[in-house]
Coordinates of C-alpha atoms and ligand atoms in Angstrom, one line a residue:
Chain H
M153 CA 131.3 83.6 43.0
G154 CA 129.4 86.6 45.4
I155 CA 126.3 86.6 46.8
L156 CA 124.4 89.1 44.8
N157 CA 124.1 88.8 41.2
T158 CA 124.7 91.6 38.9
Q159 CA 121.7 92.4 37.9
I160 CA 120.7 93.1 41.6
K161 CA 124.2 95.0 42.1
N162 CA 123.2 97.4 39.3
K163 CA 119.6 97.8 40.3
L164 CA 121.5 98.5 43.9
K165 CA 124.1 101.2 42.4
S166 CA 121.2 103.1 41.0
V167 CA 119.7 103.4 44.6
L168 CA 122.5 104.0 46.8
D169 CA 124.3 106.2 44.3
N170 CA 121.4 108.5 44.6
L171 CA 121.6 108.7 48.4
P172 CA 122.2 112.5 49.4
N173 CA 124.2 111.3 52.7
D174 CA 127.1 108.2 53.4
V175 CA 125.7 105.2 55.3
I176 CA 128.3 103.3 57.6
L177 CA 127.7 99.8 57.9
K178 CA 129.3 98.6 61.4
V179 CA 129.7 95.0 61.1
F180 CA 130.4 92.5 64.0
T181 CA 131.8 89.3 63.8
Q182 CA 134.2 86.8 64.9
E183 CA 135.6 83.4 63.2
I184 CA 134.8 81.1 65.6
E185 CA 131.6 80.1 67.3
C186 CA 129.5 82.1 64.6
P187 CA 128.5 79.9 61.8
T188 CA 126.6 82.8 59.6
C189 CA 129.3 85.8 60.6
R190 CA 131.4 85.3 57.2
E191 CA 128.3 84.8 55.2
N192 CA 127.2 88.5 56.7
T193 CA 130.7 90.1 56.2
S194 CA 130.5 88.7 52.7
L195 CA 127.1 90.3 52.1
M196 CA 128.1 93.8 53.6
Q197 CA 131.3 93.9 51.9
E198 CA 129.4 93.3 48.6
I199 CA 126.8 95.8 49.2
A200 CA 129.4 98.4 50.1
E201 CA 131.3 97.8 46.9
V202 CA 128.3 98.7 45.0
S203 CA 128.9 102.1 46.1
D204 CA 130.7 104.8 47.7
K205 CA 127.9 105.8 49.4
I206 CA 128.5 103.1 51.9
K207 CA 131.1 103.0 54.4
L208 CA 132.1 99.8 55.7
E209 CA 133.6 98.9 58.9
V210 CA 134.3 95.4 60.1
L211 CA 134.6 94.8 63.8
N212 CA 135.6 91.8 65.5
F213 CA 133.4 91.3 68.4
I214 CA 135.7 90.5 70.9
I215 CA 138.5 92.4 70.2
N216 CA 136.7 95.4 69.5
K217 CA 134.5 94.9 72.8
E218 CA 134.2 98.8 73.5
E219 CA 132.7 99.4 70.2
A220 CA 130.3 96.8 70.7
E221 CA 129.5 97.9 74.2
K222 CA 128.9 101.4 73.1
L223 CA 126.8 100.1 70.3
K224 CA 124.8 98.1 72.6
I225 CA 125.8 95.0 70.6
D226 CA 125.4 91.8 72.4
K227 CA 125.5 89.0 69.9
I228 CA 126.6 88.5 66.3
P229 CA 126.4 88.3 63.3
A230 CA 125.2 92.2 64.2
T231 CA 125.0 94.8 61.6
A232 CA 124.5 98.8 62.9
V233 CA 123.3 101.1 60.0
V234 CA 124.5 104.5 60.9
G235 CA 124.3 107.9 59.7
E236 CA 125.8 111.2 60.7
K237 CA 124.7 109.5 64.3
D238 CA 123.7 106.2 65.7
Y239 CA 119.9 106.0 65.3
G240 CA 119.8 102.4 67.0
I241 CA 119.2 100.6 63.6
R242 CA 120.1 96.9 63.9
F243 CA 120.2 93.8 62.3
Y244 CA 121.3 90.5 64.2
G245 CA 121.7 87.6 61.4
V246 CA 122.3 87.9 58.0
P247 CA 119.9 90.3 56.5
A248 CA 119.1 87.9 53.5
G249 CA 116.0 86.2 51.9
Y250 CA 113.0 89.0 52.3
E251 CA 115.1 90.6 54.8
F252 CA 117.5 91.8 52.2
N253 CA 114.4 94.3 51.6
S254 CA 114.3 95.8 55.2
F255 CA 118.4 95.9 54.9
I256 CA 118.0 98.0 51.7
S257 CA 115.3 100.2 53.3
A258 CA 117.4 101.1 56.4
L259 CA 120.2 102.2 54.2
K260 CA 117.7 104.5 52.2
L261 CA 116.4 105.7 55.7
V262 CA 119.6 106.7 56.8
G263 CA 120.8 108.0 53.7
T264 CA 118.0 110.2 52.8
K265 CA 117.1 110.8 56.2
N266 CA 113.6 110.9 55.4
S267 CA 111.2 108.2 57.5
G268 CA 108.3 108.9 55.5
L269 CA 106.1 108.4 58.9
K270 CA 103.2 110.6 59.3
T271 CA 103.6 114.3 60.7
S272 CA 101.2 112.9 63.6
T273 CA 103.2 109.8 64.2
I274 CA 106.5 112.1 64.3
E275 CA 104.8 114.3 66.7
Q276 CA 104.0 111.5 68.9
L277 CA 107.2 109.7 69.0
K278 CA 108.5 113.3 70.3
G279 CA 106.6 113.0 73.1
I280 CA 108.6 109.6 73.9
T281 CA 111.1 110.2 77.0
K282 CA 111.8 106.7 77.8
L283 CA 114.0 104.0 76.3
V284 CA 112.5 101.9 73.9
N285 CA 113.7 98.8 72.8
I286 CA 111.7 97.1 69.5
K287 CA 112.8 93.7 69.0
V288 CA 111.5 92.1 65.8
F289 CA 111.6 88.7 65.2
V290 CA 111.7 87.2 61.7
T291 CA 112.5 84.3 59.5
L292 CA 114.0 85.2 56.0
T293 CA 111.3 83.6 54.0
C294 CA 108.6 85.6 55.7
P295 CA 106.6 88.2 53.2
Y296 CA 105.4 90.7 55.4
C297 CA 108.3 90.2 58.3
P298 CA 110.0 93.4 56.4
M299 CA 106.9 95.5 56.9
A300 CA 107.5 95.0 60.8
V301 CA 111.1 95.8 60.7
E302 CA 111.0 98.8 58.5
L303 CA 108.3 100.5 60.8
A304 CA 110.5 99.7 63.8
H305 CA 113.6 100.8 62.3
K306 CA 111.5 104.1 61.0
F307 CA 110.2 104.9 64.8
A308 CA 114.3 104.3 66.2
F309 CA 115.4 106.8 63.2
E310 CA 112.8 109.5 64.6
S311 CA 113.2 108.9 68.1
D312 CA 116.7 109.0 70.1
Y313 CA 114.8 107.0 72.9
I314 CA 114.1 103.9 70.6
T315 CA 116.4 101.0 69.4
S316 CA 115.2 98.6 67.1
E317 CA 116.5 95.2 66.4
M318 CA 115.9 92.7 63.8
I319 CA 116.3 89.5 64.4
N320 CA 116.5 86.1 62.4
A321 CA 114.6 83.6 64.5
Q322 CA 116.8 80.7 63.1
E323 CA 119.9 82.2 63.7
F324 CA 119.0 83.1 67.4
P325 CA 117.0 80.1 68.6
H326 CA 117.7 80.2 72.0
L327 CA 116.1 84.0 71.8
A328 CA 113.6 82.6 69.8
N329 CA 112.4 80.2 72.4
K330 CA 113.0 82.5 75.0
Y331 CA 110.3 84.8 73.8
G332 CA 108.3 82.1 72.5
V333 CA 108.4 83.0 68.8
Y334 CA 106.0 80.4 67.4
A335 CA 105.0 82.9 64.4
V336 CA 106.6 85.6 62.5
P337 CA 106.9 88.8 62.5
K338 CA 106.7 88.9 66.2
V339 CA 107.6 92.2 67.7
V340 CA 108.6 92.4 71.5
I341 CA 109.0 95.9 72.9
N342 CA 110.8 96.4 76.1
E343 CA 110.2 93.0 77.4
K344 CA 107.1 93.8 78.3
V345 CA 104.5 94.1 75.2
S346 CA 104.5 91.5 72.4
F347 CA 102.6 91.0 69.2
E348 CA 102.4 88.9 66.3
G349 CA 101.8 90.2 62.9
A350 CA 102.5 93.3 60.5
V351 CA 100.4 95.9 61.8
P352 CA 100.1 99.3 60.7
E353 CA 101.8 102.4 61.8
D354 CA 99.3 103.7 64.3
I355 CA 98.6 100.4 65.6
F356 CA 102.6 100.0 66.3
L357 CA 102.6 103.1 67.8
T358 CA 99.8 102.2 70.7
Y359 CA 101.7 99.1 71.5
I360 CA 104.8 101.5 72.1
T361 CA 103.1 103.8 74.3
E362 CA 101.9 100.9 75.9
A363 CA 105.4 99.7 76.6
T364 CA 106.8 102.8 77.8
K365 CA 103.8 103.4 80.8
Chain Z
M95 CA 77.9 107.3 65.5
N96 CA 79.0 109.6 62.7
S97 CA 75.8 111.0 60.7
K98 CA 77.3 112.1 57.7
V99 CA 76.3 110.5 54.4
Y100 CA 79.1 109.7 52.2
E101 CA 78.8 109.3 48.6
L102 CA 80.7 105.9 48.7
I103 CA 82.1 103.7 51.2
I104 CA 84.5 100.7 50.4
L105 CA 84.8 97.6 52.6
G106 CA 88.1 95.9 52.4
C107 CA 91.8 97.3 51.5
G108 CA 92.9 94.7 49.2
P109 CA 93.7 94.9 45.7
A110 CA 90.0 95.5 44.9
G111 CA 89.3 97.9 47.5
I112 CA 92.6 99.8 47.0
T113 CA 91.9 100.1 43.3
A114 CA 88.4 101.1 43.6
A115 CA 89.5 103.8 46.1
I116 CA 92.4 105.0 43.4
Y117 CA 89.4 105.7 41.2
A118 CA 87.0 107.4 43.8
A119 CA 89.7 109.5 44.7
R120 CA 90.4 110.8 41.0
K121 CA 86.7 111.2 40.4
K122 CA 86.7 113.3 43.6
M123 CA 83.9 111.5 45.3
D124 CA 83.4 112.1 49.3
F125 CA 84.3 108.3 50.5
I126 CA 86.3 106.5 53.3
I127 CA 87.6 102.8 53.4
I128 CA 87.1 100.7 56.4
S129 CA 89.2 97.3 56.6
K130 CA 90.9 95.1 58.9
D131 CA 94.1 95.4 57.2
I132 CA 96.0 96.2 54.3
G133 CA 96.7 94.2 51.5
G134 CA 94.2 91.4 52.0
Q135 CA 95.6 88.1 51.0
T136 CA 98.1 89.2 48.4
I137 CA 100.5 89.8 51.3
Y138 CA 100.5 86.1 52.0
S139 CA 101.5 85.4 48.4
S140 CA 105.3 85.1 48.3
E141 CA 106.3 85.5 44.9
V142 CA 103.7 86.7 42.3
E143 CA 104.5 86.3 38.8
N144 CA 101.8 87.1 36.9
Y145 CA 101.0 90.7 37.7
T146 CA 101.3 92.6 34.1
G147 CA 104.5 94.9 34.2
Y148 CA 106.5 93.1 37.0
Q149 CA 107.8 89.6 36.0
V150 CA 108.3 88.6 39.6
I151 CA 107.3 90.5 42.9
T152 CA 106.6 89.6 46.2
G153 CA 103.1 90.0 47.2
A154 CA 104.8 92.4 50.4
E155 CA 106.2 94.7 47.8
L156 CA 103.4 94.5 45.4
V157 CA 100.9 95.7 48.5
F158 CA 103.5 98.3 49.2
K159 CA 103.6 99.9 45.7
F160 CA 99.6 100.0 46.1
K161 CA 99.8 101.9 49.0
E162 CA 102.2 104.1 47.5
H163 CA 99.9 104.6 44.9
L164 CA 96.7 105.3 47.4
D165 CA 99.0 107.6 49.5
M166 CA 99.0 110.0 46.6
F167 CA 95.7 110.9 47.4
D168 CA 94.1 111.8 50.7
V169 CA 92.0 109.1 51.4
E170 CA 90.1 108.5 54.9
L171 CA 91.2 104.6 55.9
H172 CA 89.5 103.6 58.8
M173 CA 91.7 100.6 59.9
P174 CA 92.0 97.8 61.7
E175 CA 88.0 98.0 61.8
E176 CA 85.5 95.0 61.2
V177 CA 82.3 95.4 59.5
K178 CA 79.6 93.7 61.0
K179 CA 76.4 94.4 59.5
V180 CA 75.3 96.3 56.3
S181 CA 71.7 97.1 55.8
K182 CA 69.9 99.6 53.7
Q183 CA 66.7 101.9 54.5
D184 CA 65.5 103.9 51.7
D185 CA 68.1 105.1 49.6
I186 CA 70.6 105.0 52.4
I187 CA 73.3 102.3 53.3
K188 CA 74.0 101.6 56.9
V189 CA 77.3 100.1 57.9
E190 CA 78.0 98.7 61.2
T191 CA 81.5 98.1 62.5
D192 CA 82.9 97.2 65.8
K193 CA 83.9 100.9 66.4
D194 CA 81.3 102.8 64.9
I195 CA 78.3 103.3 62.4
Y196 CA 77.9 104.6 58.7
F197 CA 76.4 105.9 56.2
S198 CA 76.4 106.1 52.6
K199 CA 74.8 106.5 49.3
T200 CA 76.7 103.8 47.5
L201 CA 78.6 100.9 48.9
I202 CA 81.8 98.5 47.5
I203 CA 82.1 95.2 49.1
A204 CA 85.8 94.4 48.5
T205 CA 86.4 92.1 51.2
G206 CA 88.0 89.1 49.7
R207 CA 88.3 86.0 51.2
I208 CA 89.5 84.6 54.6
P209 CA 91.4 81.9 55.3
R210 CA 89.1 79.0 56.8
S211 CA 89.7 78.4 60.4
L212 CA 89.9 74.9 62.1
G213 CA 86.8 75.6 64.0
V214 CA 87.7 74.3 67.4
P215 CA 87.1 75.5 70.6
N216 CA 90.4 77.3 72.1
E217 CA 92.0 78.2 68.3
E218 CA 92.2 81.8 69.5
K219 CA 94.4 81.1 72.5
F220 CA 96.9 79.0 70.4
K221 CA 97.4 81.6 67.6
G222 CA 101.0 82.3 67.4
R223 CA 101.7 79.7 70.1
G224 CA 102.1 76.8 67.8
L225 CA 98.9 77.3 65.6
T226 CA 99.9 78.7 62.5
Y227 CA 98.4 79.8 59.1
C228 CA 101.3 80.9 57.0
A229 CA 103.7 78.4 56.3
T230 CA 106.2 80.2 54.5
C231 CA 106.7 82.3 57.6
D232 CA 106.5 80.1 60.1
A233 CA 107.8 76.9 58.9
P234 CA 111.7 77.5 60.1
L235 CA 110.7 78.0 63.6
F236 CA 109.6 74.5 64.1
R237 CA 113.2 72.8 63.4
D238 CA 113.3 69.4 65.1
K239 CA 109.4 69.6 65.9
V240 CA 106.7 66.9 65.5
V241 CA 104.0 69.2 63.3
A242 CA 100.7 68.5 61.7
V243 CA 99.6 70.0 58.7
I244 CA 95.9 70.1 58.2
G245 CA 94.3 69.9 54.8
G246 CA 94.6 67.9 51.4
G247 CA 94.9 70.2 48.7
N248 CA 97.8 72.1 46.9
S249 CA 97.9 74.4 49.7
A250 CA 98.6 71.9 52.3
L251 CA 100.7 70.0 50.2
D252 CA 103.1 73.3 49.8
A253 CA 103.2 74.0 53.5
A254 CA 104.4 70.0 54.3
I255 CA 107.0 70.1 51.3
Q256 CA 108.1 73.4 52.9
L257 CA 108.3 71.6 56.7
T258 CA 110.1 69.0 55.5
K259 CA 113.2 71.1 55.2
Y260 CA 112.8 71.5 59.3
A261 CA 110.7 69.2 61.1
K262 CA 111.1 65.8 62.4
K263 CA 107.6 64.3 61.3
I264 CA 105.0 65.9 59.5
F265 CA 101.3 64.5 60.2
L266 CA 99.0 65.3 57.3
I267 CA 95.8 65.4 58.3
D268 CA 92.9 65.2 55.6
I269 CA 89.3 65.2 56.4
A270 CA 89.1 63.3 52.6
S271 CA 89.7 59.9 52.0
N272 CA 92.3 61.1 49.5
L273 CA 94.3 63.7 48.8
K274 CA 93.2 66.6 46.4
A275 CA 96.6 68.0 45.7
D276 CA 98.6 67.8 42.8
P277 CA 100.5 64.2 42.2
V278 CA 104.0 66.0 41.8
M279 CA 103.5 67.9 45.0
V280 CA 102.4 64.7 47.0
K281 CA 105.3 62.8 45.9
K282 CA 107.8 65.3 46.7
A283 CA 106.4 65.6 50.2
F284 CA 106.1 61.9 50.9
D285 CA 109.5 61.1 49.2
S286 CA 111.1 63.0 52.1
G287 CA 110.0 59.9 54.7
I288 CA 108.8 61.9 57.3
V289 CA 104.9 62.5 56.3
D290 CA 102.3 60.4 57.7
Y291 CA 99.1 60.4 56.0
I292 CA 96.2 60.5 58.4
K293 CA 92.8 60.3 56.1
N294 CA 89.1 60.5 57.0
S295 CA 90.3 62.7 60.1
K296 CA 89.5 65.9 61.8
V297 CA 90.9 68.0 64.4
V298 CA 88.6 68.3 67.2
E299 CA 90.7 69.8 70.1
I300 CA 94.1 71.6 70.6
I301 CA 95.7 70.1 73.7
G302 CA 98.4 72.5 75.3
S303 CA 98.6 74.9 78.4
N304 CA 100.3 77.8 77.1
F305 CA 101.9 76.2 73.8
V306 CA 100.7 73.4 71.5
E307 CA 101.3 70.5 73.0
G308 CA 99.1 67.7 70.9
I309 CA 95.5 67.6 68.8
K310 CA 92.9 65.2 69.2
I311 CA 91.6 63.7 66.1
L312 CA 88.7 61.9 65.3
N313 CA 88.6 59.3 62.5
L314 CA 85.1 60.0 60.9
E315 CA 85.0 56.4 59.6
N316 CA 85.2 54.4 62.9
K317 CA 84.3 57.5 65.2
K318 CA 88.0 56.8 66.8
E319 CA 89.7 59.6 68.9
T320 CA 93.4 59.8 68.8
I321 CA 95.7 62.2 70.5
L322 CA 98.8 63.1 69.0
E323 CA 101.6 64.9 70.5
L324 CA 103.4 67.7 68.5
Q325 CA 104.5 71.2 68.7
G326 CA 103.0 72.9 65.7
I327 CA 99.7 72.8 63.3
F328 CA 99.7 74.4 60.3
V329 CA 96.1 74.8 59.0
E330 CA 95.7 74.9 55.0
I331 CA 92.0 74.5 54.4
G332 CA 91.2 76.8 51.9
S333 CA 89.2 80.2 52.3
F334 CA 85.9 81.2 52.3
A335 CA 84.2 84.9 51.1
S336 CA 84.1 87.3 53.8
S337 CA 80.4 88.3 53.0
Q338 CA 78.8 86.9 56.2
F339 CA 78.0 90.8 57.7
I340 CA 75.7 90.9 54.3
D341 CA 72.2 89.3 53.8
I342 CA 70.5 91.6 51.5
V343 CA 72.1 90.8 48.5
E344 CA 72.3 87.6 46.6
K345 CA 74.9 85.3 47.1
T346 CA 76.0 82.1 45.8
K347 CA 75.8 78.9 48.2
D348 CA 79.2 79.3 49.1
G349 CA 78.3 82.7 50.0
E350 CA 80.1 84.7 47.1
I351 CA 78.1 87.9 46.2
I352 CA 76.8 87.6 43.0
V353 CA 77.5 90.5 40.7
D354 CA 76.8 91.9 36.8
C355 CA 78.9 92.7 34.4
A356 CA 79.2 96.4 36.0
N357 CA 79.8 94.7 39.5
R358 CA 76.2 95.4 40.8
T359 CA 74.7 93.6 42.9
S360 CA 71.1 92.5 43.5
K361 CA 70.6 95.5 45.9
E362 CA 70.7 98.9 44.2
G363 CA 73.8 101.2 45.1
I364 CA 75.4 98.1 46.4
F365 CA 78.5 96.9 44.4
A366 CA 81.2 94.4 45.1
A367 CA 84.3 93.5 43.7
G368 CA 87.1 91.1 43.9
D369 CA 87.5 87.8 45.3
V370 CA 84.4 88.0 47.7
T371 CA 82.0 87.9 44.6
N372 CA 81.1 85.0 42.0
V373 CA 83.6 86.6 39.4
F374 CA 85.5 83.7 37.6
A375 CA 89.2 83.4 38.8
K376 CA 90.6 84.7 41.9
Q377 CA 93.6 86.7 40.9
I378 CA 95.0 89.7 41.9
I379 CA 95.2 91.5 38.5
I380 CA 91.4 90.5 38.1
A381 CA 90.6 91.8 41.7
C382 CA 91.8 95.6 40.5
G383 CA 90.1 95.1 37.4
E384 CA 87.0 95.1 39.1
G385 CA 87.8 97.3 42.1
A386 CA 88.1 99.8 39.2
K387 CA 84.8 98.7 37.5
A388 CA 82.9 99.0 40.7
A389 CA 83.9 102.4 41.2
L390 CA 83.1 103.8 38.3
S391 CA 80.2 101.9 38.4
A392 CA 79.0 103.3 41.7
Y393 CA 80.1 106.9 40.0
E394 CA 77.8 106.5 37.4
Y395 CA 74.9 105.5 39.7
I396 CA 75.4 108.4 42.0
S397 CA 75.6 111.0 38.9
K398 CA 72.5 109.5 37.7
K399 CA 70.4 108.9 41.0
F400 CA 71.3 111.8 43.3
Ligands
FAD647 C1 98.7 82.3 49.7 C2 98.6 83.0 48.4 C3 98.9 83.0 47.3 C4 98.5 84.0 46.1 N1 99.4 83.8 45.1 C5 98.7 84.7 44.2 C6 99.6 85.0 43.2 O1 100.8 84.7 42.8 N2 99.1 85.7 41.7 C7 97.4 86.2 42.0 O2 97.3 87.0 40.9 N3 97.1 86.0 43.0 C8 97.2 85.3 44.1 N4 96.6 84.9 45.2 C9 95.1 85.3 45.1 C10 94.8 86.9 45.4 O3 95.8 87.1 46.5 C11 93.4 87.5 45.5 O4 92.9 87.2 44.5 C12 93.7 89.1 45.7 O5 94.3 89.3 46.9 C13 92.1 89.6 46.0 O6 92.1 90.7 46.2 P1 90.8 91.1 47.1 O7 90.6 93.0 47.2 O8 89.7 90.9 46.2 O9 90.7 90.6 48.4 P2 91.4 90.2 49.5 O10 93.2 90.1 49.2 O11 91.1 89.1 50.8 O12 91.3 91.6 50.1 C14 90.3 91.8 51.2 C15 90.5 93.1 52.3 O13 89.1 93.5 53.2 C16 89.6 93.1 54.4 N5 88.1 92.3 55.0 C17 87.8 91.2 55.3 N6 86.4 91.2 55.9 C18 86.8 92.3 56.4 C19 85.7 92.6 57.3 N7 84.7 92.1 57.7 N8 85.3 94.2 57.8 C20 86.5 94.8 57.3 N9 87.5 94.4 56.6 C21 87.8 93.1 55.9 C22 90.7 92.5 54.5 O14 91.2 92.5 55.7 C23 91.4 92.7 53.3 O15 92.0 94.1 53.4 C24 97.0 84.3 46.0 C25 96.3 84.0 47.3 C26 97.2 83.4 48.5 C27 95.8 83.4 49.8

């Protein structure tokens, strides 16, 4: 029995088949010491099987260490959603539950190469010339976490300086602890600025700007 | 200050406000929306199963669809901005917010309802630091922790049930002397064996330096105070109509703005729609319908009056 049912697969197929560009999923896994790696890999395999537009590369976190380092992957399960280039879009943990939505949105984002962000936002993002890392802590039962994740990924897509990570707080409790995650979505930018809640584009952008100061 | 006089200002960007905006845009009215956030309460609803056309959709997705629809029009959205005061002089309505002052010929109040907060001193400080208002979102973060759920209705029991999957112990703290929630839910929560019901009690203080470390509760019967050591507080004590910023329209004793069948309030030119009003049943589809009516009603009023 797979993770996705036929109805979801059919719906997904119609979305993914229509993507103008291929999307590569670089999935990092390991058999031991990673209780959810297997589930993550299976989910990615099922998604990739749905459409030719999705290319899957399953990599071993230890054996393929160089590739992991190149993509700055430091924990597993990890999935990098890559297009003609690496936009810095990452999912740490299984993007199940509500995060399935943000995962599919990331595929659409990279596959259509259209973030749908406001022109003014894109202009402002172009002005950023410092590295920015956005961590979005989520739980899979949080209905408005995907909004924060999707927005962060869109910022990463538009700017070569921004990388964005969805992190499932349940799968990485030590990180949740470190960053004091007691409410989600919790966004941490460059270890410096943090806020809770799904905020609109403009506000998120102000936090990014603040973090680059 | 913006001395321009708009034809319409919509307060609130939940289902009622968004729908009113779509109708106003289609009538080519000169208007703006002022809101604290987008989506309102709908975003907190994990699964909506009663919005026609969708068998099941998450609140977040539905809001996203509403927003997409709204974005088809060039609508000026002032957000996040909080309305502080509404007044009216002659035929002009004045809206004061935490950022600016605006003037308009008509107003639609669609500010919905706001979850009730505990009302204890340092509440603001502990938000997101152990104090939370979204059980479905944050319950998984309290694995093996001791938590309190404040409330005794269905939403409190719903929170407690979700928490039974994660928490080590749950104190259910209720101001009333018996639970108002459905018996099925009560049974489900108590069957877990980790729920401790504390009735007739009210939270008077949150204790902690950086994060929640405990709460002080007051027993309303014997006036005794007790301190409970815990790491999480889930507040589920209902909601109230967000209408405190206006006192020139008639309201019910619970603060709901009284409207007639065309969404007119007691003050000419001021309309209201959705959960902030005394309309029967607080539901998304109803709020949308009411928002549509309010916009058409405001449009008709403007066409006749000015
Ligand atoms: C947990 C939960 C689950 C629910 N599930 C369902 C369901 O399954 N089906 C269903 O039909 N309904 C459901 N509801 C009810 C539904 O969400 C509401 O009926 C609906 O959202 C009301 O819409 P509204 O636009 O009137 O108000 P709201 O949704 O409350 O929107 C009000 C808007 O006004 C803004 N606002 C408030 N005060 C101010 C101010 N002073 N200044 C500026 N802006 C302000 C808010 O930020 C918000 O944007 C649920 C509600 C909750 C809380």
